Amino acid sequence: MKTYNFYAGPAILAEEVKKQAAQAALEYENTGLSLMEMSHRSAEVTAIMEEAVALTRELLNIPEGYRVLFLQGGASLQFYMTALNLLDSGKTAAYVDTGAWSKKAIKEAKRCGGVDVVASSSDKNYNYIPKNIDVPASAPYVHITTNNTIFGTQFQEIPDFDVPVVADMSSDIFSRPIDVSKYDVIYAGAQKNMGPAGATLVIVREGALGKVTRELPSMLDYRLFIEKNSLFNTGPVFSIYVSLLTLRWIKKNGGVEGMVNRNTEKANLLYEAIDNHPLFYGTAAKEDRSKMNVCFLLHEPSRSDEFLSACADAGIVGVKGHRSVGGFRASIYNAMDLAGVRQLVKVMESFQ
Amino acid sequence: MKTYNFYAGPAILAEEVKKQAAQAALEYENTGLSLMEMSHRSAEVTAIMEEAVALTRELLNIPEGYRVLFLQGGASLQFYMTALNLLDSGKTAAYVDTGAWSKKAIKEAKRCGGVDVVASSSDKNYNYIPKNIDVPASAPYVHITTNNTIFGTQFQEIPDFDVPVVADMSSDIFSRPIDVSKYDVIYAGAQKNMGPAGATLVIVREGALGKVTRELPSMLDYRLFIEKNSLFNTGPVFSIYVSLLTLRWIKKNGGVEGMVNRNTEKANLLYEAIDNHPLFYGTAAKEDRSKMNVCFLLHEPSRSDEFLSACADAGIVGVKGHRSVGGFRASIYNAMDLAGVRQLVKVMESFQ
């Protein structure tokens, strides 16, 4: 039986990506070596790094003046690293609080300087995205979480702020076109929409760096990784390679334009099934619904296990909701195809 | 033609480890999913994490009071993290300088507190390990690099210091038995002797923590990772799994006792070939020679390319020396078998 992967992260990878990754784990391109046992300074790994950067630039249409890095530590390390590099101790940055990950970003930023939480949706358990957000012109940046994996909300449009944006795009990077010129830093753990855990994508505007007065530890200084093309130290080569395979797959499938069309079709199908079903209801405000993570509940929560069991019978895994929301969460990242969503919808429709 | 992998890191993996890793990249244990696309909170990944910790404890005979963590960032992040967690700003730690990696550790520690370089072999381009090292009793710890990948030297015995030891064992972890009770922290990037790049092993004495007065960023606080069994955030699951496969392979092959026997035999064979050869000579002091990285030069350096070309013809890769030493470096980690060393010796013997 086919398994349909709705995990929130680490999450689904395209079939061809898995096959190519398995081949590279065994032997990379007739070198007689696994990619995992090749020097990060070898010609082969250098070519992988260069293509991953070039393809990221191409797919996201990244303008001059920005650098693309592949680091370690996930978004959790970036919560601290972005603030350490951009927020001087005398300054106050603006943060938008749209859920658990925003809160963690705020916590780490406070270690570096002032934090002004300019908007929050905590009053309704983060089931919406704040609107008309007012950001002081004095803020060095405003930080947002573009998609909220746990609560199933997403900025449909990025507001026009008067200051540069720092964005955690861990769960919707490469899912739609973005205007990179609005941002000072975009960061994303690979393991939701781009590859396996272990690699972290960072897109940084060079002009934003070097303005804080503090001394930076080497491993937390973007400038050193820029200088060494991400390889200040040994990078997570295999995770970067699988990310590259995914980027190639995205390009082959129409780029981020292709992805947003596919993602919109999948999300519409699933939300429609929820809205039309007598037993289920969605948790996020309709206008803020995520195209990546679809959260829904049963009017009768006591039947939750019954539904999860019906899902399991149909080969569906990973739909148990996060404890902060309960119920169910279907993560339908880029690599999830329409057939997978149809399978879930079929199980929902049979559930009466 | 078989390829013989002498890369210094990322480095050779056992054949069966590569096969099992490739299988997991494609599909993990009949789950219908690649291991790379499974939640880090899934039952399967939880079992992997638990076995990796248990096997590390077993192989290294780790006593009570110590915790085993699998983190990201490599030894380079540990240079800073160990000092941040153990070295208060008013204190001075002792550091032994045995090469490039020691120097980097010293540089990052200075950001946290005082550093007393109690011994150094920089006077002879790090070709020996300092002896009779005097460490002030006031030092919270003494930091050593047990094996120096670049210079081919290794502490044959760990001296009996009067203070706890913090050790970078990136390139000789699991290569021989160690007495963990001497250490406050042992850390090792996986990619030399334990697995692929992306995972970092940390063994830490719990009693050594919580003594610094500074506030610690979440991602740099050992205590948070201890509390969450390494998964404070999403860990580098696949790299940890391949490390686990390697640990199983070590156990099957006699544990660290089996490894030290095998490593001694390989190193003796290679050093003997160097010492007996009219054209080659070793760079490290004989009593301090590393059993992991064997550095050697030609008396006539102009013939270096000729030797590298003979190696390539015999399927040998990764023996070009680091620029700090020049010549050749054969890295013969645990997973290198005697046949690989024999192949290199054969090429040397034919080179006249």
XYZ file of C-alpha atoms in Angstrom:
704
model
C 0.000 0.000 0.000
C 1.247 3.493 -0.832
C 2.060 5.706 2.160
C 0.813 9.305 2.013
C 3.104 11.543 4.029
C 1.434 14.497 5.778
C 4.131 15.030 8.422
C 4.702 18.678 9.378
C 8.487 18.308 9.300
C 10.777 16.596 8.580
C 8.391 16.166 5.703
C 7.658 14.639 2.340
C 10.293 14.545 -0.404
C 9.654 13.969 -4.109
C 9.980 10.320 -5.206
C 12.788 11.021 -7.662
C 14.676 12.985 -4.987
C 14.633 9.984 -2.670
C 15.900 7.694 -5.404
C 18.738 10.029 -6.366
C 19.635 10.571 -2.710
C 19.786 6.824 -2.096
C 22.078 6.431 -5.091
C 24.399 9.178 -3.808
C 24.485 7.568 -0.357
C 25.718 4.372 -1.981
C 27.925 5.835 -4.692
C 28.105 9.341 -6.077
C 28.452 9.672 -9.844
C 30.793 6.735 -10.458
C 33.432 8.051 -8.053
C 33.517 4.768 -6.169
C 32.602 6.776 -3.058
C 29.451 7.653 -1.209
C 28.781 11.384 -1.253
C 28.840 11.168 2.563
C 32.514 10.174 2.532
C 33.810 12.840 0.152
C 35.784 15.879 1.266
C 33.781 19.083 1.439
C 36.664 20.616 -0.537
C 36.478 18.036 -3.349
C 35.591 19.149 -6.876
C 32.334 17.189 -6.649
C 31.110 18.839 -3.435
C 32.214 22.265 -4.647
C 30.063 21.762 -7.750
C 27.090 20.760 -5.578
C 27.447 23.868 -3.412
C 27.736 26.152 -6.425
C 24.707 24.670 -8.151
C 22.607 24.855 -4.960
C 23.409 28.553 -4.621
C 22.844 29.283 -8.323
C 19.531 27.442 -8.392
C 18.307 29.203 -5.256
C 19.162 32.541 -6.876
C 17.387 31.554 -10.067
C 14.237 30.109 -8.506
C 13.724 33.022 -6.105
C 14.965 35.658 -8.551
C 17.436 36.959 -5.970
C 18.858 40.384 -6.863
C 22.492 41.489 -6.684
C 23.714 42.414 -3.228
C 22.290 39.288 -1.606
C 24.216 36.151 -0.655
C 22.910 32.604 -0.343
C 24.280 30.446 2.478
C 23.713 26.859 3.560
C 24.317 26.573 7.302
C 23.472 24.247 10.188
C 21.299 24.633 13.279
C 17.878 25.192 11.731
C 15.603 28.179 12.222
C 16.167 27.831 15.974
C 19.785 28.938 15.625
C 18.731 31.682 13.202
C 16.392 33.150 15.837
C 19.535 34.116 17.718
C 21.946 34.572 14.827
C 19.824 37.089 12.900
C 19.437 39.287 15.973
C 23.108 38.919 16.896
C 24.132 40.114 13.428
C 21.506 42.827 12.905
C 20.256 44.110 16.256
C 22.651 46.256 18.251
C 22.195 46.381 22.014
C 20.937 49.991 21.998
C 18.350 49.395 19.266
C 14.827 47.977 19.227
C 13.621 45.670 16.484
C 9.962 45.042 15.637
C 8.588 41.500 15.867
C 5.217 40.189 14.743
C 3.977 37.393 16.991
C 2.002 34.846 14.999
C 2.689 31.715 17.002
C 5.122 29.405 18.751
C 8.007 30.008 16.350
C 7.616 33.786 16.474
C 7.695 33.600 20.247
C 10.942 31.663 20.156
C 12.439 34.216 17.751
C 11.391 37.006 20.122
C 12.936 35.233 23.098
C 16.345 34.864 21.443
C 16.313 38.416 19.999
C 15.807 39.880 23.480
C 19.282 38.577 24.362
C 20.713 40.953 21.749
C 18.707 44.173 22.026
C 15.245 45.658 22.424
C 12.201 43.893 21.015
C 8.940 45.657 20.254
C 6.138 43.168 19.623
C 4.210 45.328 17.166
C 1.353 42.876 16.609
C 0.190 39.545 17.956
C -2.620 37.097 17.353
C -2.151 35.363 20.688
C -5.609 36.593 21.795
C -7.278 33.973 19.561
C -4.756 31.143 19.905
C -2.953 32.435 16.806
C -5.764 31.520 14.433
C -5.274 34.648 12.296
C -2.592 36.967 10.901
C -2.606 40.518 12.339
C -3.458 43.249 9.807
C -2.418 46.926 9.480
C 0.774 46.367 11.403
C 2.448 49.593 12.455
C 6.243 49.400 12.576
C 8.301 52.292 14.017
C 10.613 53.756 11.384
C 13.455 53.535 13.924
C 13.369 49.720 13.978
C 16.377 48.180 12.215
C 14.020 45.494 10.913
C 10.657 43.829 11.399
C 10.638 40.069 11.918
C 7.820 37.888 10.634
C 7.082 34.171 10.400
C 5.577 33.889 6.931
C 3.833 30.555 7.553
C 2.844 29.184 10.948
C 3.213 25.429 10.805
C 1.486 24.781 14.108
C -1.526 27.082 13.706
C -2.061 26.768 9.960
C -1.939 30.477 9.146
C 0.130 32.238 6.496
C 0.774 35.768 5.320
C -1.033 35.730 1.959
C 0.762 38.935 0.974
C 3.797 40.341 2.733
C 2.759 43.816 3.962
C 4.695 46.829 2.703
C 6.690 47.731 5.770
C 8.813 50.887 5.868
C 11.759 48.954 7.289
C 13.574 45.853 6.008
C 11.988 42.504 6.787
C 13.662 39.525 8.455
C 11.596 36.438 7.745
C 11.443 32.875 8.967
C 10.218 31.036 5.858
C 10.982 27.550 7.141
C 7.639 26.145 6.136
C 6.830 27.997 2.939
C 10.127 28.738 1.217
C 9.973 27.885 -2.512
C 6.187 27.459 -2.275
C 5.459 30.753 -4.094
C 7.263 33.719 -5.655
C 8.700 36.283 -3.218
C 10.166 39.751 -3.637
C 13.569 39.259 -2.037
C 14.388 42.983 -2.208
C 12.047 43.594 0.745
C 14.205 41.496 3.050
C 17.442 41.840 4.971
C 17.437 38.161 5.904
C 15.323 35.199 4.859
C 16.009 31.937 6.644
C 14.542 28.453 6.469
C 15.280 25.094 7.972
C 15.357 22.716 5.004
C 13.226 19.980 6.505
C 9.763 21.217 5.600
C 9.724 22.359 2.011
C 13.266 22.030 0.726
C 15.039 18.885 1.886
C 15.979 16.818 4.925
C 16.816 18.108 8.398
C 20.365 19.335 8.896
C 20.658 22.140 6.349
C 19.489 25.712 6.814
C 19.084 28.172 3.970
C 19.964 31.803 4.664
C 19.564 34.628 2.141
C 21.170 37.775 3.447
C 21.633 41.315 2.124
C 25.321 42.069 2.440
C 24.677 45.740 3.088
C 22.782 44.869 6.270
C 25.863 43.328 7.886
C 28.725 44.819 9.877
C 26.571 47.431 11.592
C 26.396 45.991 15.098
C 29.124 46.975 17.539
C 29.471 43.609 19.294
C 32.125 41.063 18.425
C 30.602 37.986 16.806
C 31.613 34.383 17.509
C 32.943 32.884 14.277
C 30.179 30.324 13.842
C 27.513 33.005 14.333
C 28.968 35.589 11.950
C 27.297 35.646 8.525
C 30.298 37.490 7.086
C 32.656 34.578 7.684
C 30.306 32.150 5.945
C 29.944 34.610 3.052
C 33.724 34.847 2.780
C 34.018 31.037 2.641
C 30.978 30.363 0.425
C 29.181 28.638 3.316
C 32.161 26.371 4.080
C 33.750 28.243 6.984
C 33.661 24.776 8.523
C 32.498 21.401 7.195
C 28.925 21.851 6.057
C 26.090 19.287 6.134
C 26.979 18.059 2.645
C 24.412 15.308 2.221
C 21.504 17.453 3.448
C 22.573 20.233 1.087
C 22.745 17.756 -1.795
C 19.221 16.479 -1.132
C 18.083 20.104 -1.008
C 19.749 20.636 -4.374
C 17.911 17.613 -5.773
C 14.676 19.182 -4.532
C 15.532 22.527 -6.134
C 16.138 20.734 -9.444
C 12.766 19.026 -9.046
C 11.090 22.396 -8.377
C 12.674 23.890 -11.482
C 11.548 20.931 -13.591
C 8.015 21.381 -12.281
C 7.627 25.001 -13.246
C 9.664 26.755 -10.570
C 7.947 28.621 -7.748
C 5.190 29.682 -10.180
C 4.505 26.029 -10.847
C 4.580 25.356 -7.110
C 2.120 28.094 -6.164
C -0.381 26.863 -8.768
C -0.075 23.288 -7.569
C -0.223 24.352 -3.908
C -3.295 26.521 -4.463
C -5.133 23.682 -6.179
C -4.282 21.248 -3.355
C -5.216 23.698 -0.608
C -8.495 24.661 -2.271
C -9.474 21.026 -2.620
C -8.750 20.253 1.020
C -10.311 23.395 2.541
C -13.405 22.879 0.404
C -13.724 19.337 1.732
C -13.446 20.664 5.290
C -15.947 23.485 4.738
C -18.468 21.205 3.032
C -18.236 18.428 5.600
C -20.810 18.320 8.399
C -18.358 16.878 10.965
C -15.190 18.904 10.379
C -14.285 22.569 10.653
C -11.106 24.540 9.984
C -9.333 26.412 12.793
C -7.663 29.290 10.932
C -9.393 32.466 9.792
C -10.395 31.857 6.177
C -8.476 34.791 4.718
C -5.278 33.694 6.505
C -5.377 29.979 5.775
C -2.042 28.363 5.100
C -1.463 26.576 1.815
C 1.137 24.444 3.584
C -0.444 23.298 6.846
C -4.164 22.689 6.989
C -5.518 22.484 10.549
C -8.980 21.115 11.205
C -11.044 19.671 14.034
C -14.014 17.413 14.546
C -17.108 18.941 16.097
C -17.100 15.781 18.195
C -13.489 15.511 19.417
C -14.232 12.118 20.958
C -14.200 10.651 17.446
C -10.637 11.792 16.732
C -9.033 8.397 17.164
C -11.610 6.877 14.860
C -10.675 9.334 12.112
C -6.935 8.819 12.647
C -7.516 5.109 12.386
C -9.418 5.542 9.098
C -6.492 7.614 7.827
C -4.001 4.921 8.830
C -6.107 2.323 7.003
C -5.815 4.446 3.857
C -2.019 4.755 4.153
C -2.134 8.322 5.488
C 0.471 9.241 8.128
C 1.313 12.412 10.028
C -2.148 14.024 10.295
C -2.434 14.117 14.071
C -2.680 17.794 15.040
C -0.123 19.609 17.187
C -1.080 19.658 20.866
C -1.480 23.477 20.744
C -4.431 23.166 18.364
C -5.517 19.539 18.677
C -7.456 17.651 16.037
C -5.720 17.226 12.718
C -3.090 18.894 10.606
C -2.403 17.951 7.019
C 0.898 19.347 5.817
C 0.768 19.622 2.048
C 4.179 20.950 1.095
C 5.450 21.258 -2.484
C 6.292 17.568 -2.797
C 2.759 16.425 -1.885
C 0.842 15.771 -5.065
C -2.840 16.209 -5.793
C -3.374 12.449 -5.552
C -2.242 12.524 -1.916
C -4.696 15.280 -1.053
C -7.448 13.404 -2.911
C -6.734 10.342 -0.797
C -7.214 12.365 2.395
C -10.369 13.979 1.050
C -11.720 10.531 0.192
C -11.183 9.359 3.777
C -12.870 12.500 5.098
C -15.858 12.050 2.792
C -16.263 8.436 3.877
C -16.207 9.538 7.509
C -19.786 10.164 8.562
C 38.376 -0.475 -10.032
C 37.935 -0.203 -6.285
C 38.381 3.286 -4.816
C 40.477 3.565 -1.653
C 39.299 6.537 0.392
C 42.011 8.359 2.374
C 40.149 11.677 2.716
C 40.768 13.489 6.029
C 37.080 14.304 6.472
C 34.336 13.877 5.512
C 35.885 10.448 5.375
C 35.498 6.777 4.701
C 32.425 4.847 5.875
C 32.129 1.087 6.178
C 30.643 -0.638 3.097
C 27.681 -2.061 4.984
C 26.955 1.358 6.516
C 26.683 2.918 3.064
C 24.319 0.179 1.879
C 22.079 0.520 4.929
C 22.112 4.309 4.652
C 21.114 4.140 0.986
C 18.234 1.823 1.875
C 17.027 4.225 4.604
C 17.239 7.164 2.194
C 14.906 5.293 -0.135
C 12.647 3.611 2.407
C 13.119 3.072 6.114
C 12.107 -0.306 7.503
C 8.997 -0.891 5.374
C 7.346 2.339 6.497
C 6.799 3.466 2.917
C 8.816 6.570 3.809
C 12.397 7.680 3.504
C 13.997 8.236 6.893
C 14.661 11.797 5.693
C 10.926 12.542 5.501
C 9.913 11.188 8.910
C 9.070 13.389 11.877
C 11.832 13.692 14.469
C 9.105 12.910 17.014
C 8.048 9.676 15.289
C 8.455 6.357 17.090
C 11.074 5.316 14.520
C 13.310 8.356 14.980
C 12.906 8.225 18.751
C 14.173 4.639 18.669
C 17.167 5.693 16.547
C 18.088 8.477 18.964
C 17.790 6.184 21.968
C 19.904 3.457 20.418
C 22.583 5.952 19.322
C 22.874 7.254 22.871
C 22.838 3.778 24.432
C 25.470 2.452 22.043
C 27.727 5.458 22.615
C 27.463 4.846 26.364
C 28.222 1.164 25.922
C 31.141 1.518 23.505
C 32.860 4.250 25.506
C 31.874 2.822 28.883
C 30.424 6.165 29.937
C 29.785 6.408 33.691
C 26.674 7.760 35.416
C 26.465 11.543 35.618
C 27.331 12.050 31.964
C 24.909 12.783 29.143
C 25.273 11.996 25.452
C 23.990 14.559 22.949
C 23.810 14.679 19.172
C 23.927 18.294 18.021
C 24.698 20.321 14.893
C 27.474 22.753 13.981
C 30.527 20.506 14.220
C 33.554 20.997 16.445
C 33.697 24.607 15.249
C 30.516 25.456 17.120
C 31.727 23.460 20.135
C 34.854 25.638 20.340
C 32.531 28.447 21.385
C 29.775 26.442 23.076
C 32.040 24.597 25.520
C 33.608 27.852 26.692
C 30.244 29.610 26.854
C 28.884 26.853 29.108
C 31.955 26.245 31.269
C 34.165 29.338 31.331
C 32.869 32.296 33.318
C 34.092 35.764 32.336
C 36.221 36.185 35.483
C 37.949 32.795 35.113
C 40.886 31.546 33.083
C 40.867 28.152 31.384
C 43.994 26.268 30.274
C 44.400 25.391 26.588
C 47.011 23.168 24.969
C 47.897 24.388 21.491
C 48.697 21.454 19.208
C 47.629 22.860 15.866
C 45.088 24.662 13.724
C 42.029 23.278 15.519
C 43.425 24.081 18.967
C 44.055 27.629 17.811
C 40.470 27.989 16.670
C 39.237 26.647 20.009
C 41.443 29.189 21.803
C 40.139 32.035 19.658
C 36.488 31.294 20.457
C 37.141 30.658 24.169
C 38.711 34.105 24.522
C 35.282 35.582 23.778
C 34.012 33.985 26.988
C 36.804 34.390 29.538
C 40.537 34.184 30.126
C 42.666 31.694 28.230
C 46.056 30.499 29.419
C 47.909 28.649 26.675
C 49.801 26.279 28.970
C 51.727 24.485 26.225
C 52.234 24.751 22.480
C 54.109 22.922 19.771
C 53.883 25.839 17.340
C 57.696 26.250 17.487
C 58.110 23.151 15.292
C 55.071 23.542 13.042
C 53.107 21.354 15.452
C 55.016 18.190 14.642
C 54.933 16.970 18.266
C 52.723 16.841 21.353
C 53.977 18.931 24.322
C 54.991 16.886 27.392
C 54.885 17.615 31.143
C 52.122 20.150 30.771
C 51.598 22.255 33.862
C 48.012 23.320 34.441
C 47.111 25.818 37.208
C 44.763 24.265 39.753
C 42.546 27.344 39.433
C 41.654 26.577 35.829
C 38.050 25.378 35.457
C 39.308 22.981 32.784
C 42.145 22.202 30.401
C 41.285 21.911 26.723
C 43.126 19.498 24.425
C 42.792 18.302 20.842
C 43.440 14.581 21.192
C 44.325 14.018 17.528
C 45.591 16.654 15.142
C 44.227 15.842 11.707
C 46.343 18.376 9.868
C 49.702 17.682 11.514
C 49.370 13.959 12.118
C 50.069 13.985 15.842
C 48.051 12.397 18.637
C 48.127 12.205 22.418
C 49.139 8.555 22.904
C 48.061 8.761 26.541
C 45.939 11.510 28.017
C 48.092 13.116 30.758
C 46.789 13.059 34.330
C 45.775 16.666 34.779
C 44.608 17.970 38.145
C 41.609 19.674 36.557
C 38.823 18.303 34.348
C 39.613 17.921 30.665
C 37.594 19.305 27.752
C 38.591 17.451 24.608
C 38.048 17.822 20.908
C 38.091 14.184 19.741
C 36.709 14.868 16.272
C 39.292 12.750 14.532
C 39.893 9.904 16.966
C 36.623 9.301 18.798
C 35.795 5.573 18.948
C 39.288 4.710 17.710
C 40.465 3.510 21.141
C 39.235 3.134 24.725
C 39.057 6.330 26.790
C 38.488 7.038 30.475
C 35.480 9.338 30.276
C 35.638 10.168 33.989
C 38.611 12.470 33.292
C 36.504 14.776 31.147
C 33.924 17.493 31.617
C 33.158 17.613 27.911
C 34.165 15.456 24.968
C 33.024 16.633 21.554
C 33.473 15.352 18.034
C 32.189 16.267 14.610
C 30.894 12.988 13.175
C 32.496 13.268 9.751
C 35.902 11.772 10.465
C 35.498 8.626 12.483
C 31.805 8.267 13.238
C 29.570 9.169 10.326
C 28.758 11.840 7.758
C 28.999 15.610 8.223
C 26.083 17.263 9.970
C 26.019 15.521 13.347
C 28.155 16.404 16.360
C 28.599 14.134 19.350
C 28.859 15.781 22.770
C 29.454 13.892 26.004
C 29.030 16.189 28.966
C 29.250 15.810 32.735
C 26.027 17.231 34.102
C 27.717 18.441 37.274
C 29.937 20.755 35.221
C 26.965 22.767 33.958
C 25.060 25.688 35.415
C 28.123 27.295 36.976
C 28.613 30.255 34.667
C 26.783 33.466 35.492
C 25.940 34.507 31.935
C 22.593 33.848 30.317
C 22.900 31.282 27.535
C 21.153 31.474 24.160
C 18.850 28.458 23.875
C 20.708 26.796 21.011
C 24.020 27.111 22.869
C 22.819 25.788 26.230
C 23.715 22.130 26.853
C 21.073 21.940 29.590
C 18.211 22.523 27.150
C 19.449 19.759 24.876
C 19.840 17.449 27.862
C 16.272 18.238 28.938
C 14.975 17.395 25.447
C 17.210 14.358 24.790
C 19.056 16.251 22.022
C 15.823 17.279 20.285
C 15.402 20.815 21.602
C 14.889 21.532 17.915
C 14.832 19.264 14.846
C 18.092 17.353 14.834
C 20.109 16.158 11.835
C 18.241 12.846 11.779
C 19.852 11.190 8.781
C 23.403 12.029 9.884
C 22.651 10.666 13.344
C 21.252 7.482 11.814
C 24.373 6.916 9.712
C 26.423 7.497 12.872
C 24.306 4.869 14.605
C 24.960 2.432 11.743
C 28.673 3.096 12.236
C 28.417 2.499 15.983
C 26.705 -0.833 15.306
C 29.518 -1.680 12.901
C 32.116 -0.794 15.556
C 30.369 -3.005 18.089
C 30.213 -5.891 15.649
C 33.924 -5.500 15.003
C 35.054 -5.749 18.606
C 34.141 -2.317 19.951
C 36.832 0.272 20.630
C 39.205 -2.528 21.692
C 38.772 -4.098 18.286
C 39.275 -0.696 16.672
C 42.505 0.123 18.501
C 43.996 -3.235 17.503
C 43.005 -2.776 13.893
C 44.179 0.856 13.900
C 47.533 -0.025 15.446
C 48.165 -2.690 12.862
C 47.299 -0.336 9.989
C 49.379 2.537 11.369
C 52.396 0.300 12.049
C 52.295 -1.046 8.520
C 52.155 2.411 6.976
C 54.741 4.086 9.218
C 57.088 1.152 8.662
C 56.733 1.596 4.907
C 57.537 5.289 5.267
C 60.539 4.708 7.561
C 61.957 1.974 5.355
C 61.538 3.862 2.113
C 64.512 5.820 0.735
C 62.342 8.552 -0.800
C 59.753 9.275 1.896
C 59.919 10.529 5.467
C 57.307 11.152 8.149
C 56.710 14.644 9.527
C 55.499 13.933 13.081
C 57.751 13.084 16.025
C 57.800 9.284 16.220
C 56.454 9.020 19.759
C 53.519 11.295 18.898
C 52.491 9.815 15.569
C 48.788 9.710 14.924
C 47.110 6.388 14.209
C 44.448 8.289 12.270
C 46.294 10.722 10.002
C 49.680 9.743 8.635
C 51.627 12.722 7.220
C 54.663 12.138 5.052
C 56.802 13.974 2.504
C 59.121 13.191 -0.371
C 62.761 14.159 0.041
C 62.350 15.468 -3.506
C 59.107 17.509 -3.343
C 59.223 18.065 -7.101
C 58.107 14.467 -7.554
C 54.887 14.955 -5.544
C 52.567 15.082 -8.532
C 54.140 11.929 -9.869
C 53.347 10.087 -6.642
C 49.787 11.458 -6.498
C 49.314 10.290 -10.042
C 50.556 6.798 -9.162
C 48.072 6.776 -6.267
C 45.227 7.820 -8.561
C 46.160 5.012 -10.954
C 45.793 2.567 -8.067
C 42.365 3.897 -7.072
C 43.687 5.865 -4.100
C 42.011 9.229 -3.402
C 42.435 11.908 -0.744
C 46.170 11.581 -0.010
C 47.210 15.097 -0.979
C 48.628 16.718 2.175
C 47.114 19.765 3.852
C 48.765 22.998 2.708
C 50.134 23.590 6.253
C 52.352 20.501 5.983
C 52.487 19.754 2.270
C 53.280 16.369 0.808
C 50.870 13.600 1.642
C 48.408 12.648 4.314
C 46.794 9.244 4.519
C 43.796 9.268 6.821
C 43.228 5.742 8.057
C 40.160 6.016 10.269
C 38.318 3.059 11.772
C 36.483 2.197 8.546
C 39.704 1.897 6.497
C 40.683 -1.745 6.339
C 44.123 -3.302 6.184
C 43.691 -3.992 2.462
C 43.384 -0.246 1.812
C 46.616 0.484 3.674
C 48.337 -2.374 1.830
C 47.281 -0.837 -1.461
C 48.907 2.466 -0.499
C 52.044 0.715 0.736
C 52.226 -1.160 -2.558
C 52.141 2.099 -4.506
C 54.842 3.558 -2.245
C 57.043 0.517 -2.655
C 56.722 0.679 -6.438
C 57.690 4.341 -6.350
C 61.443 4.525 -6.740
